Coordinates of C-alpha atoms and ligand atoms in Angstrom, one line a residue:
Chain X
M1 CA 0.0 0.0 0.0
N2 CA 2.8 2.4 -0.8
R3 CA 2.6 5.8 -2.5
N4 CA 5.1 8.5 -3.4
I5 CA 4.2 11.9 -2.1
S6 CA 5.9 15.2 -2.4
F7 CA 5.6 18.2 -0.1
T8 CA 7.5 21.2 1.2
I9 CA 8.6 21.0 4.8
N10 CA 10.2 24.0 6.5
G11 CA 11.0 25.4 3.1
K12 CA 12.6 22.2 1.8
S13 CA 11.0 20.1 -1.0
V14 CA 10.9 16.4 -0.3
T15 CA 9.6 13.2 -2.0
L16 CA 8.9 10.2 0.2
L17 CA 7.6 6.8 -0.2
V18 CA 4.9 6.3 2.5
D19 CA 2.3 3.7 3.4
V20 CA -1.2 4.9 2.9
R21 CA -2.0 3.6 6.4
Q22 CA 0.5 5.9 8.0
S23 CA -0.4 9.1 9.8
L24 CA 1.6 12.2 9.0
L25 CA 2.8 12.1 12.6
E26 CA 4.5 8.7 12.0
V27 CA 6.1 9.7 8.8
L28 CA 7.5 12.9 10.1
R29 CA 9.0 11.2 13.2
E30 CA 10.5 8.5 11.0
H31 CA 12.2 11.1 8.9
G32 CA 13.7 12.9 11.9
Y33 CA 11.1 15.6 12.6
T34 CA 11.0 14.4 16.2
S35 CA 9.7 17.7 17.6
V36 CA 6.3 16.3 16.5
K37 CA 5.2 14.4 19.6
E38 CA 2.6 11.7 20.0
G39 CA 0.5 12.2 23.2
C40 CA -2.9 10.7 22.8
G41 CA -3.0 9.7 19.1
V42 CA -6.7 10.7 18.9
G43 CA -6.9 14.4 18.5
E44 CA -7.3 15.3 22.1
C45 CA -3.9 16.8 23.2
G46 CA -2.4 18.7 20.3
A47 CA 1.2 17.5 21.1
C48 CA 1.4 16.5 17.4
T49 CA 0.3 19.9 16.0
I50 CA 1.9 21.0 12.8
L51 CA 1.0 23.6 10.3
I52 CA -0.4 22.6 6.9
G53 CA -0.1 25.9 5.0
N54 CA -0.8 28.2 8.0
T55 CA -3.4 26.0 9.6
P56 CA -2.8 24.0 12.8
V57 CA -3.6 20.4 12.4
D58 CA -3.3 17.3 14.6
S59 CA -0.8 15.2 12.6
C60 CA -1.9 12.0 14.4
L61 CA -5.4 12.3 12.7
Y62 CA -4.0 13.3 9.4
L63 CA -3.0 10.7 6.7
A64 CA 0.5 11.2 5.4
V65 CA -0.9 10.9 1.8
W66 CA -3.0 14.0 2.5
A67 CA 0.2 16.0 2.7
D68 CA 1.0 15.4 -0.9
G69 CA 1.5 18.8 -2.6
R70 CA 1.1 20.7 0.7
T71 CA 3.4 23.0 2.7
I72 CA 4.2 21.8 6.2
R73 CA 5.8 23.6 9.1
T74 CA 7.2 22.1 12.3
V75 CA 9.3 23.6 15.1
E76 CA 12.5 22.4 13.4
G77 CA 12.0 25.1 10.8
E78 CA 11.2 27.9 13.2
T79 CA 14.8 28.6 14.4
R80 CA 16.7 30.2 11.5
N81 CA 20.5 30.5 11.5
G82 CA 20.5 29.8 15.2
D83 CA 18.0 32.6 16.0
L84 CA 14.8 31.5 17.8
S85 CA 11.5 32.7 16.3
E86 CA 9.7 35.5 18.0
V87 CA 7.2 33.0 19.5
Q88 CA 10.0 30.6 20.7
Q89 CA 11.8 33.5 22.3
A90 CA 8.6 34.7 24.0
Y91 CA 8.0 31.2 25.4
L92 CA 11.5 31.3 26.9
D93 CA 11.1 34.8 28.3
A94 CA 7.7 34.0 29.8
G95 CA 8.9 30.7 31.3
A96 CA 6.3 28.9 29.3
V97 CA 8.2 25.6 29.1
Q98 CA 8.6 23.0 31.8
C99 CA 8.9 19.4 30.8
G100 CA 8.6 20.6 27.1
Y101 CA 6.5 17.7 25.8
C102 CA 3.6 19.9 24.7
T103 CA 5.9 22.8 23.6
P104 CA 6.5 22.1 19.9
G105 CA 2.8 21.6 19.3
L106 CA 1.9 24.7 21.3
I107 CA 4.6 26.8 19.5
M108 CA 3.1 25.9 16.2
T109 CA -0.4 26.8 17.4
S110 CA 0.9 30.1 18.8
T111 CA 2.9 30.8 15.6
A112 CA -0.2 30.4 13.4
F113 CA -2.2 32.6 15.8
V114 CA 0.4 35.3 16.1
E115 CA 1.0 35.5 12.4
K116 CA -2.8 35.7 11.7
N117 CA -3.4 38.4 14.3
K118 CA -0.2 40.5 14.1
D119 CA -2.2 43.6 13.1
N120 CA -5.3 42.8 15.1
T121 CA -5.5 45.2 18.0
S122 CA -8.6 43.8 19.5
I123 CA -7.3 40.3 20.6
S124 CA -8.4 39.4 24.1
R125 CA -7.1 36.7 26.5
H126 CA -10.3 34.8 25.7
D127 CA -9.3 34.7 22.0
I128 CA -5.8 33.4 22.9
K129 CA -7.3 30.7 25.1
R130 CA -9.8 29.6 22.5
A131 CA -7.0 29.4 19.9
H132 CA -5.0 27.2 22.2
A133 CA -7.9 25.0 23.5
G134 CA -6.7 22.1 21.4
N135 CA -3.3 21.9 23.1
L136 CA -3.0 20.3 26.5
C137 CA -0.1 21.1 28.9
R138 CA 0.2 19.1 32.1
C139 CA 3.0 21.3 33.6
T140 CA 2.7 25.1 33.2
G141 CA -0.9 25.8 34.1
Y142 CA -1.2 27.8 30.8
E143 CA -0.8 31.2 32.4
T144 CA 2.8 31.6 31.1
I145 CA 1.8 30.3 27.7
I146 CA -0.9 32.9 27.4
R147 CA 1.6 35.6 28.5
A148 CA 4.1 34.5 25.9
V149 CA 1.4 34.9 23.2
E150 CA 0.4 38.3 24.6
Q151 CA 4.0 39.4 24.5
C152 CA 4.2 38.6 20.7
L153 CA 1.1 40.6 20.0
T154 CA 2.0 43.7 22.1
P155 CA 5.8 43.7 22.1
E156 CA 5.9 47.5 22.7
K157 CA 4.5 47.1 26.2
P158 CA 5.9 43.9 27.6
N159 CA 4.1 42.4 30.4
Q160 CA 6.0 43.3 33.6
D161 CA 4.7 40.2 35.3
T162 CA 6.2 37.7 32.9
H163 CA 8.1 35.8 35.5
C164 CA 5.8 33.1 36.7
K165 CA 4.3 33.4 40.2
C166 CA 4.3 29.7 40.5
K167 CA 8.1 29.7 40.7
A168 CA 8.0 31.7 43.9
E169 CA 5.1 29.5 45.2
S170 CA 6.9 26.2 44.4
G171 CA 10.1 27.6 45.9
E172 CA 12.1 27.3 42.7
Chain L
M1 CA -0.5 2.8 11.4
F2 CA -4.2 2.7 10.7
D3 CA -5.3 -0.8 9.9
F4 CA -6.9 -0.3 6.5
E5 CA -7.7 -3.5 4.6
S6 CA -8.3 -1.5 1.4
Y7 CA -7.7 2.1 0.5
H8 CA -8.8 4.1 -2.6
K9 CA -8.4 7.7 -3.2
A10 CA -11.4 9.1 -5.2
E11 CA -10.6 12.0 -7.6
S12 CA -14.3 12.9 -7.9
V13 CA -17.7 12.3 -6.2
D14 CA -18.7 10.0 -9.1
E15 CA -15.5 7.9 -8.7
A16 CA -16.2 7.7 -4.9
I17 CA -19.7 6.4 -5.6
A18 CA -18.3 3.8 -8.0
L19 CA -15.7 2.7 -5.5
L20 CA -18.2 2.5 -2.7
A21 CA -20.5 0.4 -5.0
Q22 CA -17.7 -2.0 -5.7
N23 CA -17.1 -2.8 -2.1
P24 CA -20.1 -2.8 0.2
K25 CA -17.8 -2.9 3.2
S26 CA -16.2 0.4 2.3
I27 CA -16.9 3.8 3.9
P28 CA -16.1 7.4 2.9
L29 CA -13.3 9.1 4.7
A30 CA -13.6 12.9 4.8
G31 CA -11.8 14.7 7.6
G32 CA -11.2 11.5 9.5
T33 CA -11.8 13.0 13.0
D34 CA -14.3 10.2 13.7
V35 CA -13.1 7.5 11.4
L36 CA -9.3 7.7 12.2
V37 CA -10.1 7.8 16.0
R38 CA -12.1 4.6 15.6
L39 CA -9.3 3.0 13.5
H40 CA -6.8 4.0 16.2
Q41 CA -9.0 1.9 18.5
H42 CA -8.9 -1.0 16.0
H43 CA -12.6 -0.8 15.2
Q44 CA -13.4 -3.4 12.6
D45 CA -16.1 -1.5 10.6
Y46 CA -13.9 1.2 9.1
R47 CA -11.2 -0.9 7.4
H48 CA -12.2 -0.4 3.8
V49 CA -11.7 3.3 3.0
V50 CA -12.7 5.5 0.1
D51 CA -10.9 8.7 0.6
I52 CA -12.8 11.8 -0.3
H53 CA -10.6 14.1 1.8
G54 CA -10.0 17.4 0.0
L55 CA -12.4 16.8 -2.9
K56 CA -12.9 20.3 -4.2
E57 CA -16.4 19.8 -5.5
L58 CA -17.6 19.1 -1.9
K59 CA -15.9 22.2 -0.4
E60 CA -18.2 25.0 -1.8
I61 CA -20.6 27.3 -0.1
S62 CA -23.0 29.2 -2.3
K63 CA -26.2 31.2 -2.2
N64 CA -28.3 31.5 -5.4
P65 CA -30.3 34.6 -6.4
N66 CA -33.4 33.1 -4.7
G67 CA -31.5 32.9 -1.4
V68 CA -31.0 29.1 -1.3
I69 CA -27.8 28.3 0.6
R70 CA -25.9 25.2 -0.4
I71 CA -23.1 23.9 1.8
G72 CA -20.8 21.3 0.4
S73 CA -20.5 18.3 2.8
G74 CA -16.7 18.6 2.8
V75 CA -16.8 22.2 4.3
T76 CA -14.8 22.3 7.6
F77 CA -16.1 23.7 10.9
T78 CA -13.5 26.5 10.7
T79 CA -14.9 27.5 7.3
L80 CA -18.5 27.4 8.6
T81 CA -17.4 29.7 11.5
E82 CA -15.7 32.2 9.2
H83 CA -17.6 32.2 5.9
P84 CA -19.6 35.4 5.3
L85 CA -22.5 33.5 3.7
I86 CA -22.8 31.6 6.9
T87 CA -22.1 34.3 9.5
G88 CA -24.2 36.8 7.5
N89 CA -27.3 34.6 6.9
I90 CA -27.3 31.6 9.2
P91 CA -25.1 32.6 12.2
V92 CA -26.7 29.9 14.3
L93 CA -24.7 27.3 12.2
A94 CA -21.5 29.2 12.8
Q95 CA -22.3 29.1 16.5
G96 CA -22.7 25.3 16.4
A97 CA -19.5 24.9 14.3
S98 CA -17.4 27.1 16.6
S99 CA -18.4 25.0 19.6
V100 CA -16.9 21.8 18.2
G101 CA -13.8 20.4 19.9
G102 CA -10.7 22.6 19.5
P103 CA -9.2 24.5 16.6
Q104 CA -7.3 21.6 15.1
V105 CA -10.4 19.4 15.0
R106 CA -12.4 22.3 13.5
N107 CA -9.7 22.8 10.8
V108 CA -10.2 19.3 9.5
G109 CA -13.6 17.9 10.6
T110 CA -16.4 18.4 8.1
V111 CA -20.1 19.1 8.4
G112 CA -20.9 16.1 6.2
G113 CA -18.9 13.8 8.5
N114 CA -20.6 15.3 11.5
I115 CA -24.0 14.5 10.1
C116 CA -23.2 11.1 8.5
N117 CA -21.5 9.9 11.7
G118 CA -25.0 10.0 13.2
A119 CA -23.8 10.9 16.7
P120 CA -26.6 12.3 19.0
S121 CA -24.1 14.9 20.1
A122 CA -23.2 16.4 16.7
D123 CA -22.9 20.1 17.2
S124 CA -24.0 21.0 13.6
A125 CA -27.1 19.0 13.9
A126 CA -29.4 21.1 16.1
P127 CA -28.7 24.3 14.2
L128 CA -29.3 22.5 10.9
L129 CA -32.5 20.9 12.2
I130 CA -34.0 24.3 13.1
L131 CA -33.0 25.6 9.7
N132 CA -35.1 22.7 8.2
A133 CA -32.0 21.7 6.3
T134 CA -32.3 19.2 3.5
V135 CA -29.5 16.7 2.8
V136 CA -28.5 15.8 -0.8
L137 CA -27.3 12.3 -1.4
K138 CA -25.8 10.9 -4.6
G139 CA -25.3 7.2 -5.3
T140 CA -25.6 4.6 -8.0
Q141 CA -29.4 5.0 -7.9
G142 CA -29.1 8.7 -8.7
Q143 CA -29.6 11.8 -6.5
R144 CA -32.2 12.3 -3.7
E145 CA -32.9 15.0 -1.2
I146 CA -34.5 14.4 2.2
P147 CA -35.1 16.5 5.2
L148 CA -32.3 16.1 7.8
H149 CA -34.7 15.0 10.5
E150 CA -35.7 12.0 8.3
F151 CA -32.0 11.2 7.6
Y152 CA -31.5 10.4 11.3
Q153 CA -32.7 6.9 12.1
G154 CA -31.1 5.9 15.4
P155 CA -27.9 6.2 17.4
G156 CA -25.1 6.2 14.8
K157 CA -27.5 5.2 12.1
V158 CA -28.5 7.4 9.2
D159 CA -30.5 6.8 6.0
R160 CA -27.4 6.4 3.7
M161 CA -27.3 3.7 1.1
E162 CA -23.9 1.9 0.7
S163 CA -22.9 3.7 -2.5
E164 CA -24.1 7.1 -1.4
I165 CA -22.1 10.2 -0.7
L166 CA -23.7 13.2 1.1
T167 CA -22.8 15.9 -1.3
S168 CA -24.4 19.0 0.1
I169 CA -26.8 20.5 2.7
V170 CA -29.4 22.9 1.5
I171 CA -31.2 25.6 3.4
A172 CA -34.1 27.4 1.8
P173 CA -34.6 31.2 2.3
E174 CA -38.0 30.8 4.0
N175 CA -36.1 28.9 6.8
Y176 CA -33.7 31.7 7.7
Q177 CA -35.1 35.0 6.4
C178 CA -37.2 36.6 9.1
W179 CA -36.1 34.1 11.7
F180 CA -34.1 34.8 14.9
A181 CA -32.0 31.8 16.0
K182 CA -29.5 30.7 18.7
Y183 CA -27.5 27.7 19.6
H184 CA -26.3 27.0 23.1
K185 CA -24.0 24.1 23.9
Y186 CA -23.8 23.0 27.6
A187 CA -20.7 20.9 28.3
M188 CA -18.5 20.2 31.3
R189 CA -15.6 22.2 29.8
D190 CA -15.6 25.3 27.6
A191 CA -13.6 23.5 24.9
M192 CA -12.7 20.0 23.8
D193 CA -15.8 18.5 25.2
I194 CA -18.8 16.7 23.9
A195 CA -22.1 18.4 24.7
T196 CA -24.0 17.3 27.8
I197 CA -27.0 18.9 26.1
G198 CA -27.1 21.2 23.0
C199 CA -30.1 23.3 22.1
A200 CA -30.9 25.3 19.0
G201 CA -34.0 27.5 18.7
A202 CA -35.5 29.7 16.1
C203 CA -38.5 32.1 16.2
N204 CA -40.4 33.8 13.6
I205 CA -42.4 36.6 15.3
E206 CA -45.2 38.7 13.9
G207 CA -46.9 41.5 15.9
G208 CA -45.6 40.3 19.2
L209 CA -46.8 36.8 18.7
V210 CA -44.9 33.6 17.8
N211 CA -45.8 32.8 14.3
Q212 CA -43.5 29.7 14.4
L213 CA -41.1 28.3 16.9
R214 CA -38.5 25.7 16.1
L215 CA -36.5 23.9 18.8
A216 CA -34.0 21.1 18.5
Y217 CA -31.7 19.3 20.9
T218 CA -28.6 17.1 20.9
V219 CA -27.8 14.4 23.4
A220 CA -31.5 14.4 24.5
G221 CA -32.4 11.2 22.7
P222 CA -31.0 8.6 20.4
T223 CA -30.5 11.1 17.6
P224 CA -30.6 14.9 17.5
L225 CA -34.3 15.7 17.8
R226 CA -36.8 18.4 17.0
C227 CA -39.4 19.3 19.6
W228 CA -42.5 19.0 17.4
K229 CA -45.1 19.1 20.3
T230 CA -43.7 22.1 21.9
E231 CA -43.4 23.9 18.6
Q232 CA -47.2 23.3 18.1
I233 CA -48.0 24.6 21.5
A234 CA -46.0 27.7 21.0
K235 CA -47.8 28.7 17.8
G236 CA -49.6 32.0 18.4
A237 CA -48.2 32.5 21.9
K238 CA -47.1 35.8 23.2
A239 CA -43.4 36.5 22.3
D240 CA -42.4 37.6 25.8
E241 CA -41.3 36.1 29.1
S242 CA -44.4 33.9 29.3
L243 CA -43.1 32.0 26.3
L244 CA -40.2 30.8 28.4
E245 CA -42.4 29.2 30.9
L246 CA -44.7 27.7 28.3
V247 CA -41.8 26.0 26.5
K248 CA -40.1 24.9 29.7
S249 CA -43.2 23.1 30.8
S250 CA -43.6 21.3 27.6
V251 CA -40.2 20.5 26.2
L252 CA -39.4 17.3 28.2
K253 CA -42.4 15.6 26.5
D254 CA -40.5 15.8 23.2
L255 CA -37.3 14.3 24.4
R256 CA -35.8 11.1 25.7
P257 CA -32.6 11.9 27.6
R258 CA -30.7 9.0 29.2
D259 CA -28.4 8.3 32.1
S260 CA -24.8 8.0 31.0
W261 CA -21.4 8.3 32.6
R262 CA -21.3 11.9 31.4
A263 CA -24.5 13.0 33.1
S264 CA -27.6 11.6 34.8
K265 CA -31.0 11.7 33.2
D266 CA -32.3 14.1 35.9
F267 CA -29.4 16.5 35.3
R268 CA -29.9 16.4 31.6
Q269 CA -33.6 17.2 32.0
H270 CA -32.7 20.2 34.1
V271 CA -30.2 21.4 31.5
I272 CA -32.8 20.8 28.7
Q273 CA -35.3 23.2 30.5
T274 CA -32.7 25.7 31.4
L275 CA -31.3 25.9 27.9
A276 CA -34.7 26.3 26.4
Q277 CA -35.1 29.4 28.5
R278 CA -31.7 30.7 27.7
V279 CA -32.0 30.1 24.0
L280 CA -35.5 31.7 23.9
Q281 CA -34.4 34.7 26.0
A282 CA -31.4 35.3 23.6
I283 CA -33.8 35.1 20.7
L284 CA -36.3 37.5 22.3
N285 CA -33.4 39.9 23.0
Q286 CA -32.3 39.7 19.3
C287 CA -35.9 40.6 18.2
G288 CA -35.9 43.5 20.7
E289 CA -32.7 44.8 19.2
V290 CA -34.0 44.7 15.7
K291 CA -37.5 46.0 16.4
P292 CA -37.4 48.3 19.4
Ligands
FAD1 C1 -10.8 15.6 19.9 C2 -12.1 15.6 19.2 C3 -13.1 16.4 19.6 C4 -14.4 16.4 19.0 N1 -15.3 17.2 19.5 C5 -16.5 17.3 18.9 C6 -17.5 18.2 19.3 O1 -17.3 19.0 20.2 N2 -18.7 18.2 18.7 C7 -19.0 17.4 17.6 O2 -20.1 17.4 17.1 N3 -18.1 16.5 17.2 C8 -16.8 16.4 17.8 N4 -15.9 15.5 17.3 C9 -16.3 14.5 16.3 C10 -15.9 14.9 14.9 O3 -14.9 15.8 14.8 C11 -17.1 15.4 14.0 O4 -18.1 14.5 14.1 C12 -16.7 15.7 12.6 O5 -17.7 16.4 12.0 C13 -16.5 14.4 11.7 O6 -16.2 14.9 10.4 P1 -15.0 14.2 9.6 O7 -15.0 14.9 8.3 O8 -13.8 14.3 10.4 O9 -15.6 12.8 9.4 P2 -15.0 11.4 9.1 O10 -14.3 10.8 10.3 O11 -14.2 11.4 7.9 O12 -16.4 10.6 8.9 C14 -17.4 10.4 9.9 C15 -18.5 9.5 9.3 O13 -19.2 10.1 8.3 C16 -19.0 9.4 7.1 N5 -18.9 10.4 6.0 C17 -18.0 11.5 6.1 N6 -18.3 12.3 5.0 C18 -19.3 11.7 4.3 C19 -20.0 12.1 3.1 N7 -19.7 13.2 2.4 N8 -20.9 11.2 2.6 C20 -21.3 10.1 3.3 N9 -20.7 9.7 4.5 C21 -19.7 10.5 4.9 C22 -17.9 8.5 7.3 O14 -17.9 7.3 6.5 C23 -17.9 8.2 8.8 O15 -18.9 7.2 9.0 C24 -14.6 15.5 17.9 C25 -13.6 14.7 17.4 C26 -12.3 14.7 18.1 C27 -11.3 13.8 17.6
FES2 S1 -1.2 13.0 19.7 FE1 -2.3 14.1 18.2 S2 -3.7 15.2 19.4 FE2 -2.7 14.0 20.9
FES3 S1 5.5 21.8 29.7 FE1 5.1 19.8 30.3 S2 3.2 19.3 29.3 FE2 3.5 21.4 28.9

């Protein structure tokens, strides 16, 4: 049940032989894109989120053959010449990463959201939460993630309170 | 790896119909957010796949000069939420679509899959029922159109013949022009949750009286259901607070909620009545805003 498919991933064109039964998650991990994580395998957690075009998609519920002719982005392509993307940097600044398992998926969701709303001045916290509702994080409590996204959308007035209160509370 | 026994990619609806006819065990695969989850759990009924994902002819939304709105079965929830023909004419369907799962699921899951899956919890179903939507099916026997409420036959069971593809969903102008409508989904979480109860209502009001009421629920019976008895009772009633009480006292007679691990029957009944009131109040508010 094999097929050749071609797509662009992180700016690079590739042609791969895939089994029609494989998810895009499996194929990407097999080919070294291990930022793409499997959490649940059934669309609940978003750890496997990648962008198809500019749209966040759960790669665990996406057949690899559907990627034929498409443009894919994963976290591997977000750091250019050693420079973190704006969203990646904001995650670091806000302390939005703990164990990191959810982070690649969340970064892709945030990246799509920030790029879409760069010039939108009416974005609320509620909009940020809704856009990230398909990504679960067991560690951070989400607050720092939301702040990282806020930082990307209003960089001229950075949130003073970016350092997470929970660090003080947990005695870190 | 999904355990397909056979896989065929259809390049057109006609090819999909031919492929389905060749193998009675095969099923269409659209967004896969129901089918691939079942295959992940090694369900045996989904192993022969006719892939209709991305078929362009199923992705269109149009409105003809008479006001008839046609929605391709392959339209995703995200498109329903954002498309001006939907938000401008039948925003109640956008409300239903935007309440589904999370963004990733809405980006891929389709309205056709939501209906054909036959789930009593389908979030597009209650809005489409109160819009008196018609579903268009095409198969080896030709094309037929039936009202959505007749398409639903039982839990997970719809009136689709083996070779048939649901091609589009049609909404006539008399079912949305001059109507006020609202969908409210009650779930345990604000996102990524199946409805405990979903309720869509629509009212057509003339001279302060209810000309017609339409009310539909999800998870309140084996399929999404219209409240025919209550709709009859509401005919000619005053379009004010008293309507809320009238509907509340009647609505349970139309529905058959069950106990499940998600919620007890008693609780569902309570939510059914509360949502009737909330939805109707929202509709009355909309009328008030339009005709002060
Ligand atoms: C994490 C998660 C959360 C979810 N949350 C919700 C929710 O909140 N509300 C909700 O309503 N649903 C929810 N769902 C269920 C699912 O996303 C929807 O039912 C969706 O609409 C299914 O569409 P699909 O295109 O992905 O269908 P598929 O999985 O491709 O197909 C579903 C069924 O419909 C049939 N089918 C599909 N298209 C056609 C067609 N054109 N003609 C004939 N038959 C067809 C298939 O054979 C299959 O039986 C959720 C799913 C996941 C994974
Ligand atoms: S692994 Fe894909 S959503 Fe959880
Ligand atoms: S940082 Fe651990 S799951 Fe999110």
